[in-house]
Amino acid sequence: MKRVFARITASEPAFVACAAIAIVTCAAMFLLQGRLGVNLQDEAFAWYGAVRTHAGDVPLRDFRAYDPGRYYWCSAWMSVLGDGLVAVRCAGWAFASIGLTAGLLTVARTLAGVRGRLAWLVLASVVLVAWMAPPWKLYESSLAMLVTWIAVRLIERPSASRRIAAGVAVGMAAFFGRNLGVYAGVALLAVTLVTCWRSRTPFVRSLVDLAAGTLVGYAPMLLLVGFVPGFRDALVDSIAFYARQDALNAELPFPYPWRVDLTGRPFAAAASALVVGTLFLAVPLTYAAVFVRGLIARTRADADAALIAIACVGAAWFHHASVRSDLPHMAQSVHPFLLLVLATPALFVEGRSRFARACAWSFLGIVSALGIGTSLPFVQRLLRGEGYTTVRVGTDELTLPPNQAENVRRLTSIVEANVGPEDELWVSAQLLGLYPMLGRHAPTWDIYPAWQADEVEQDRMLRELANVRWALIDVRPIGRDASMRLDLSHPRVWSWLVAEFERVPLADTPDSLVLLRRKP
């Protein structure tokens, strides 16, 4: 068997080609959909946090947030582009180009000596970028590809420098999301164990290298802990809060194909549901099979070792889709699987590898087109045709589908007609985007009150709401999770609202939208 996993990515031409393709592809995606659509709940959580960070607030300490990395990254871009939603999306796609470069460098290892390698890399970039969704969660998939590339490099040639680099990736991933740091840490620790077993390298020494690199990568967070007043306590409280929760997200069970209800669904929606359901079955089974095969074939070519590394990262990242099992969460964790499929033809000898490569690429093309293709914002616009309108959202002009445009106009008019510029307004998690849209500051630290709050947390919220005169609440459960309703997650706060506020009638609005005014 030829050694198809040549170490070509160390050469400057391969890196430059992959980086150029990644930058162009991500720039094209931003241009295609950087001004399409708006999500006033989850995307607004990232947008509001970036705005506040750019204004000088500290994530976690001054508002509920993800881990700080993505906010400081967005803030840096806002210094040039302003604090609109488009700037946040641009920052996300800029980071995505880093992850996509790493993904293409991994793919390039499978194409050593293959005719038309540049064309294959372009096709790979299209497949990988199609699954980089939703636009406010590009960091998850980008870091998955970055960690995959580092894992492959580590397993193909273990060394102290590569173990330290792996540790740096763990620390950096944790700075962008502690769950991502856990995934990266588990995956790279597993790869380190495999390398120790294959090469008889002392495990303790390898672990020390990995830990040292992790401290280096996590240094920005350690600096915040050490030098920013109040941040250490906020971080500890945040960890304790999530440790108390029964679930960290609104739960959805695995949508296995036999569970999918196709009644009344159009073809595109039905096909997507079946493909995604099949992935939830195929992805973990593939990782398990590849890992077992790789261990059995531990003396074979570098291709086997690389597949083990990819499977380790993929298995760890798959946890991200295991609680809320839907298309967006699969998209955030599927990239190691895509890279695994792209790498598999490297196991075949010349001649058979061409057929295997054609099968792999055809499979991914069909899966991507049916699974996520019709969910991409620019594809949806093409399919819907007319009806999109330009609406001002904050400082940006966005092109929105009819339902989103109507919702933005309705919410904006409700606030402008009732709430004075100096009046404090509080909104529920579903309407979080109103704060950055209208240039307002949330009166509460918890900008996303969805999880079960204890007495201390509700006391804090009630103190923060003491001067609020208006509240705009969407009473529907968040993420279709019946427990994520304000009256259930924050019962004392809800009782206070009922006692101290009166409902203001709203014309032509859904019954679930409630405007409350403080009683005289």
C-alpha atoms as one frame of an Amber mdcrd trajectory, in Angstrom:
protein
   0.000   0.000   0.000   1.414   3.371  -0.942   1.904   5.985   1.761  -0.755
   8.368   0.560  -0.721  10.413   3.751   2.489  12.199   2.821   3.353  15.114
   5.081   2.679  17.688   2.415   1.058  20.296   4.631   4.398  21.284   6.043
   5.233  22.715   2.635   4.402  26.321   1.952   2.522  25.755  -1.355  -0.008
  23.369   0.224  -0.732  25.731   3.104  -1.058  28.759   0.833  -3.403  26.912
  -1.529  -5.637  25.649   1.282  -5.708  29.038   3.008  -6.529  30.842  -0.245
  -9.360  28.443  -1.080 -10.738  28.714   2.467 -10.661  32.508   2.506 -12.335
  32.802  -0.897 -15.013  30.225   0.000 -15.854  31.818   3.342 -15.861  35.292
   1.813 -18.288  34.036  -0.835 -20.591  32.610   1.841 -20.534  35.899   3.714
 -21.339  37.849   0.560 -24.158  35.432  -0.296 -25.885  35.464   3.080 -24.230
  38.002   5.372 -27.294  40.257   5.109 -29.958  37.566   4.841 -32.376  36.840
   7.676 -32.208  37.525  11.396 -32.640  35.433  14.532 -33.787  37.513  17.499
 -33.120  34.771  20.028 -29.982  32.646  19.676 -28.119  34.822  17.190 -29.011
  37.865  19.274 -27.390  36.199  22.292 -24.054  36.382  20.456 -24.783  39.808
  18.953 -25.759  41.509  22.216 -22.753  40.012  23.991 -20.403  41.239  21.285
 -21.907  44.731  21.459 -21.531  44.888  25.233 -17.978  43.522  25.099 -17.069
  46.134  22.512 -18.550  48.763  24.852 -16.244  47.616  27.667 -18.322  45.041
  29.554 -16.794  41.684  30.485 -18.534  38.473  29.375 -19.819  36.278  32.216
 -19.184  39.025  34.766 -21.494  41.686  33.336 -23.967  39.547  31.374 -24.760
  35.884  30.792 -22.530  34.720  27.995 -20.662  31.996  26.235 -17.007  31.800
  27.193 -15.202  35.043  26.300 -13.178  34.071  23.227 -15.785  34.686  20.549
 -16.843  38.010  22.088 -13.345  39.450  22.060 -12.848  38.150  18.519 -16.066
  39.907  17.407 -15.153  43.040  19.336 -11.886  43.286  17.417 -13.797  43.208
  14.121 -16.331  45.695  15.440 -13.521  48.185  15.911 -13.355  48.303  12.111
 -16.882  47.418  10.992 -19.100  48.900  13.701 -21.356  47.065  16.137 -24.064
  45.850  13.771 -25.111  42.254  13.194 -23.293  42.171   9.861 -20.014  42.833
  11.674 -20.674  39.846  13.960 -21.368  37.661  10.946 -18.240  38.898   9.187
 -16.183  38.054  12.278 -17.719  34.577  12.320 -16.855  33.871   8.698 -13.341
  35.225   9.204 -12.878  32.689  12.004 -14.478  30.034   9.808 -11.756  30.561
   7.217  -9.194  29.455   9.833 -11.119  26.275  10.570 -11.758  25.587   6.895
  -8.052  25.985   6.151  -7.325  23.293   8.742 -10.010  21.062   7.237  -8.521
  21.433   3.754  -5.038  20.712   5.084  -6.434  17.461   6.452  -8.032  16.645
   3.104  -4.803  17.526   1.270  -3.084  14.633   3.024  -5.347  12.218   1.160
  -4.574  13.737  -2.226  -0.794  13.359  -2.448   0.011  12.454  -6.056  -3.630
  12.729  -7.153  -4.160  14.453 -10.492  -6.263  17.619 -10.240  -5.654  17.982
  -6.514  -6.548  21.693  -6.531  -9.978  20.961  -8.028 -10.603  18.299  -5.383
  -9.719  20.787  -2.647 -12.173  23.313  -4.075 -14.908  20.666  -4.059 -13.983
  19.769  -0.476 -14.290  23.386   0.572 -17.809  23.552  -0.878 -18.906  20.436
   1.031 -17.316  21.531   4.313 -18.564  25.119   4.181 -22.114  24.030   3.367
 -22.304  22.410   6.819 -20.903  25.457   8.610 -24.208  26.590  10.061 -26.018
  28.350  11.636 -24.109  31.626  11.075 -23.776  32.418  14.800 -22.256  28.975
  15.539 -19.330  28.868  13.135 -16.831  28.624  15.982 -17.937  25.091  16.895
 -17.381  23.591  13.447 -14.231  25.646  12.845 -12.609  24.414  16.041 -13.670
  20.852  15.228 -11.694  21.004  11.965  -8.737  22.741  13.595  -8.522  20.096
  16.331  -8.894  17.346  13.710  -5.915  18.640  11.735  -3.812  18.887  14.888
  -4.839  15.362  15.936  -3.836  13.943  12.542  -0.448  15.665  12.715   0.085
  14.383  16.239  -0.702  10.762  15.462   1.303  10.611  12.263   4.476  11.888
  13.940   4.306  12.186  17.737   6.710  14.702  19.234   6.909  17.028  22.213
   6.279  20.084  20.027   3.170  18.561  18.468   1.818  17.475  21.846   2.317
  21.017  23.144   0.581  22.375  20.035  -2.293  19.971  20.734  -2.517  21.325
  24.274  -2.609  24.892  22.954  -5.568  23.905  20.788  -7.359  22.500  23.846
  -6.838  25.704  25.807  -7.879  27.918  22.911 -11.008  25.840  22.302 -11.926
  26.182  25.989 -11.544  29.972  25.747 -14.242  29.944  23.050 -16.429  27.396
  24.841 -15.691  25.211  27.860 -17.617  22.350  26.255 -15.423  22.692  23.161
 -12.365  22.577  25.414 -13.652  19.348  26.954 -14.249  17.829  23.512 -10.800
  18.843  22.303  -9.179  17.648  25.529 -10.867  14.243  25.470 -10.081  13.747
  21.776  -6.438  14.764  21.957  -5.890  12.822  25.162  -7.245   9.743  23.384
  -4.936  10.399  20.431  -2.020  10.821  22.820  -2.841   7.458  24.440  -2.928
   5.826  21.017   0.439   7.327  20.072   1.954   6.145  23.355   0.645   2.654
  22.706   1.845   2.590  19.096   5.292   4.090  19.680   5.930   3.065  23.297
   6.322   6.734  24.304   6.162   7.357  28.102   2.594   8.425  28.901   3.459
  10.723  31.816   5.867  12.742  29.692   3.275  13.019  26.927   0.636  14.125
  29.417   2.931  16.823  30.796   3.495  18.171  27.274  -0.251  18.232  26.620
  -0.990  19.941  29.943   1.722  22.566  29.396   0.294  23.459  26.017  -3.219
  23.660  27.473  -2.078  26.271  29.993  -0.561  28.305  27.168  -3.732  28.130
  25.078  -5.910  28.984  28.069  -3.698  31.911  29.090  -6.224  34.600  28.007
  -8.814  33.148  30.374  -6.256  32.831  33.163  -5.346  36.496  32.683  -9.011
  37.456  32.996  -9.283  35.385  36.170  -6.168  36.925  37.652  -6.522  40.571
  36.697 -10.168  41.452  35.985 -12.070  42.213  39.210 -15.070  39.982  39.736
 -14.392  37.700  36.790 -13.139  34.748  38.843 -16.307  34.650  40.943 -18.462
  35.003  37.837 -16.682  32.087  36.172 -17.070  29.876  39.238 -20.751  30.810
  39.540 -21.274  30.043  35.867 -19.740  26.593  36.201 -21.815  25.889  39.328
 -24.992  27.089  37.612 -24.678  24.708  34.672 -23.613  21.872  36.959 -26.965
  22.211  38.747 -29.029  21.943  35.581 -30.636  18.686  34.514 -29.832  19.581
  30.886 -27.740  22.281  29.266 -30.103  22.744  26.355 -33.711  22.181  25.406
 -33.716  18.440  24.847 -34.647  16.724  21.580 -34.244  12.947  21.134 -32.295
  11.410  18.260 -34.434  11.771  15.104 -33.727   8.269  13.808 -35.189   7.708
  10.312 -37.972   5.453  11.601 -39.054   8.218  14.012 -39.433  10.882  11.326
 -43.020  11.863  10.610 -43.257  12.640   6.893 -46.982  13.401   6.910 -47.720
  16.537   4.928 -44.063  17.466   4.495 -42.844  18.776   1.133 -40.134  16.732
  -0.576 -37.216  18.949   0.476 -38.194  18.946   4.155 -38.854  15.197   4.156
 -35.553  14.421   2.453 -33.636  16.632   4.880 -35.291  15.001   7.895 -34.488
  11.497   6.621 -30.860  12.365   5.804 -30.269  14.039   9.168 -31.934  11.156
  10.993 -29.715   8.695   9.154 -26.637  10.720  10.105 -27.543  10.461  13.780
 -27.345   6.691  13.332 -24.435   6.448  10.895 -22.010   8.963  12.388 -21.365
   7.341  15.802 -21.312   3.840  14.291 -18.746   4.961  11.729 -16.496   6.460
  14.390 -16.631   3.262  16.439 -15.903   1.045  13.426 -13.008   3.201  12.237
 -11.440   3.376  15.693 -11.592  -0.402  16.170 -10.261  -1.056  12.679  -7.438
   1.401  13.159  -6.334  -0.203  16.410  -6.348  -3.649  14.851  -4.350  -2.383
  11.859  -1.900  -0.368  13.986   1.164  -1.385  11.976  -0.241  -0.328   8.611
   0.085   2.915   6.651  -0.298   6.420   7.966  -3.839   6.464   6.550  -5.022
   4.145   9.300  -3.474   6.319  11.993  -5.059   9.436  10.531  -8.473   7.807
  10.511  -8.087   6.966  14.205  -7.301  10.609  14.970 -10.309  11.867  13.020
 -12.578   9.329  14.710 -11.361  10.397  18.164 -12.193  14.047  17.483 -15.498
  13.184  15.848 -16.642  10.935  18.694 -15.920  13.664  21.254 -17.574  16.411
  19.182 -20.653  14.292  18.536 -21.726  14.911  22.132 -22.648  18.440  21.022
 -25.509  16.961  18.992 -26.525  14.323  21.528 -28.744  16.483  23.778 -30.576
  18.720  21.329 -30.516  16.415  18.336 -31.500  18.512  15.353 -30.029  19.750
  12.096 -28.243  22.846  13.506 -26.458  20.831  16.201 -25.554  18.076  13.764
 -24.098  20.763  11.487 -21.930  22.041  14.340 -20.442  18.605  15.009 -20.441
  16.712  11.699 -17.198  17.988  10.152 -14.914  15.229  11.468 -17.297  12.728
   9.847 -17.086  14.615   6.540 -13.295  14.605   6.756 -13.367  10.893   7.571
 -15.368  10.123   4.433 -13.024  12.272   2.361 -10.008  10.452   3.831 -11.280
   6.910   3.354 -10.305   6.572  -0.352  -6.657   6.974   0.707  -6.824   3.400
   2.048  -7.283   1.964  -1.436  -4.579   1.164  -3.963  -4.214   3.119  -7.199
  -7.108   2.450  -9.554  -9.511   1.350  -6.871  -8.843   4.631  -5.049 -10.257
   6.591  -7.985 -13.540   4.703  -7.815 -13.595   5.015  -4.001 -12.956   8.751
  -4.245 -15.787   9.184  -6.744 -18.133   7.244  -4.445 -17.101   9.254  -1.366
 -17.538  12.612  -3.047 -20.839  11.618  -4.642 -22.117  10.419  -1.270 -21.172
  13.676   0.452 -22.607  15.750  -2.359 -25.982  14.038  -2.107 -26.001  14.086
   1.711 -25.088  17.777   1.781 -27.588  18.811  -0.897 -30.483  16.929   0.698
 -29.448  17.295   4.345 -28.603  20.968   4.704 -28.668  22.456   1.217 -32.214
  23.765   1.334 -31.679  25.169   4.860 -28.959  27.616   3.799 -30.282  31.209
   3.822 -29.266  32.044   0.257 -30.764  28.791  -1.058 -34.011  29.487   0.776
 -34.188  32.877  -0.861 -33.650  31.342  -4.293 -36.360  28.768  -3.646 -38.872
  31.290  -2.295 -38.289  33.824  -5.036 -39.963  37.146  -4.336 -41.263  38.323
  -1.002 -38.013  39.275   0.689 -37.803  42.902   1.785 -35.069  45.175   3.075
 -35.513  46.133   6.715 -33.294  48.188   8.979 -32.100  46.062  11.895 -29.971
  48.119  14.228 -27.365  49.877  12.099 -27.635  47.418   9.190 -29.945  46.957
   6.234 -30.924  43.275   6.147 -32.930  41.351   3.570 -35.602  39.365   5.409
 -38.280  36.844   4.437 -41.864  38.050   4.937 -42.427  36.494   8.381 -39.188
  37.877   9.823 -39.711  41.312   8.283 -43.226  41.487   9.734 -41.979  40.383
  13.161 -39.183  42.966  13.256 -41.516  45.770  12.221 -44.174  44.686  14.722
 -41.774  44.504  17.658 -40.096  47.782  16.759 -43.415  49.606  16.448 -44.657
  48.189  19.777 -41.615  49.511  21.624 -41.535  52.865  19.838 -45.257  53.452
  20.414 -45.277  52.574  24.097 -41.841  52.713  25.701 -40.120  56.045  26.148
 -36.418  56.428  25.335 -35.574  56.819  29.039 -37.819  53.988  30.245 -36.155
  50.702  31.127 -37.388  47.776  29.068 -36.987  44.093  29.836 -37.588  41.431
  27.178 -37.698  37.651  27.281 -35.070  35.444  25.642 -37.047  35.027  22.405
 -36.934  38.793  21.846 -33.342  39.407  22.944 -32.445  41.006  19.622 -34.495
  44.070  20.533 -31.708  45.305  22.805 -28.993  45.702  20.133 -31.599  46.551
  17.468 -32.839  49.550  19.454 -29.546  50.441  21.122 -30.821  49.448  24.565
 -29.030  47.915  27.546 -30.559  44.894  29.281 -31.492  45.726  32.896 -30.658
  42.186  34.086 -27.437  40.194  34.106 -29.303  37.127  32.870 -30.203  38.127
  29.345 -31.431  34.605  28.494 -33.687  33.459  31.376 -34.451  29.936  30.234
 -32.874  27.566  32.739 -34.169  26.777  36.228 -33.127  29.600  38.576 -32.609
  29.094  42.308 -33.674  31.523  45.042 -30.429  33.499  44.941 -30.631  33.990
  41.194 -34.245  35.071  41.342 -33.453  37.504  44.180 -30.777  39.071  41.996
 -33.115  39.375  39.032 -35.837  40.964  41.145 -33.366  43.567  42.437 -32.256
  44.339  38.886 -35.857  44.675  37.715 -36.819  47.101  40.494 -36.793  50.165
  38.220 -38.154  48.512  35.085 -41.423  50.036  33.848 -42.021  47.917  30.760
 -41.637  44.234  29.888 -42.203  42.524  26.548 -42.580  38.784  26.999 -43.062
  35.867  24.649 -44.791  33.275  26.827 -44.090  30.317  24.532 -41.554  27.725
  25.755 -38.024  28.117  24.440 -36.898  25.439  22.015 -40.207  23.579  22.400
 -39.088  22.512  25.881 -42.120  22.838  28.170 -39.903  23.519  31.215 -38.269
  26.540  29.564 -41.074  29.000  30.240 -40.553  32.033  32.428 -43.368  31.088
  34.814 -41.678  27.714  35.409 -37.995  28.622  35.310 -38.418  31.853  37.343
 -41.706  31.451  39.251 -41.063  34.264  41.765 -40.137  36.683  39.003 -43.268
  35.724  37.098 -45.444  36.179  40.195 -43.902  39.620  40.717 -44.674  40.589
  37.117 -48.282  39.472  37.490 -48.672  41.430  40.735 -46.844  44.637  39.774
 -47.640  44.998  36.057 -50.722  45.251  33.913 -51.158  43.950  30.386 -51.365
  46.491  27.567 -53.684  45.420  24.727 -51.898  44.928  21.410 -53.697  44.874
  18.080 -52.840  42.349  15.366 -50.301  40.463  17.451 -50.075  36.792  18.474
 -51.593  35.931  21.861 -48.188  34.681  22.998 -46.728  38.214  22.821 -47.425
  40.107  26.040 -46.623  43.776  26.721 -46.618  44.640  30.434 -46.664  48.132
  31.988 -45.851  48.918  35.610 -48.985  49.680  37.598 -49.290  53.289  38.835
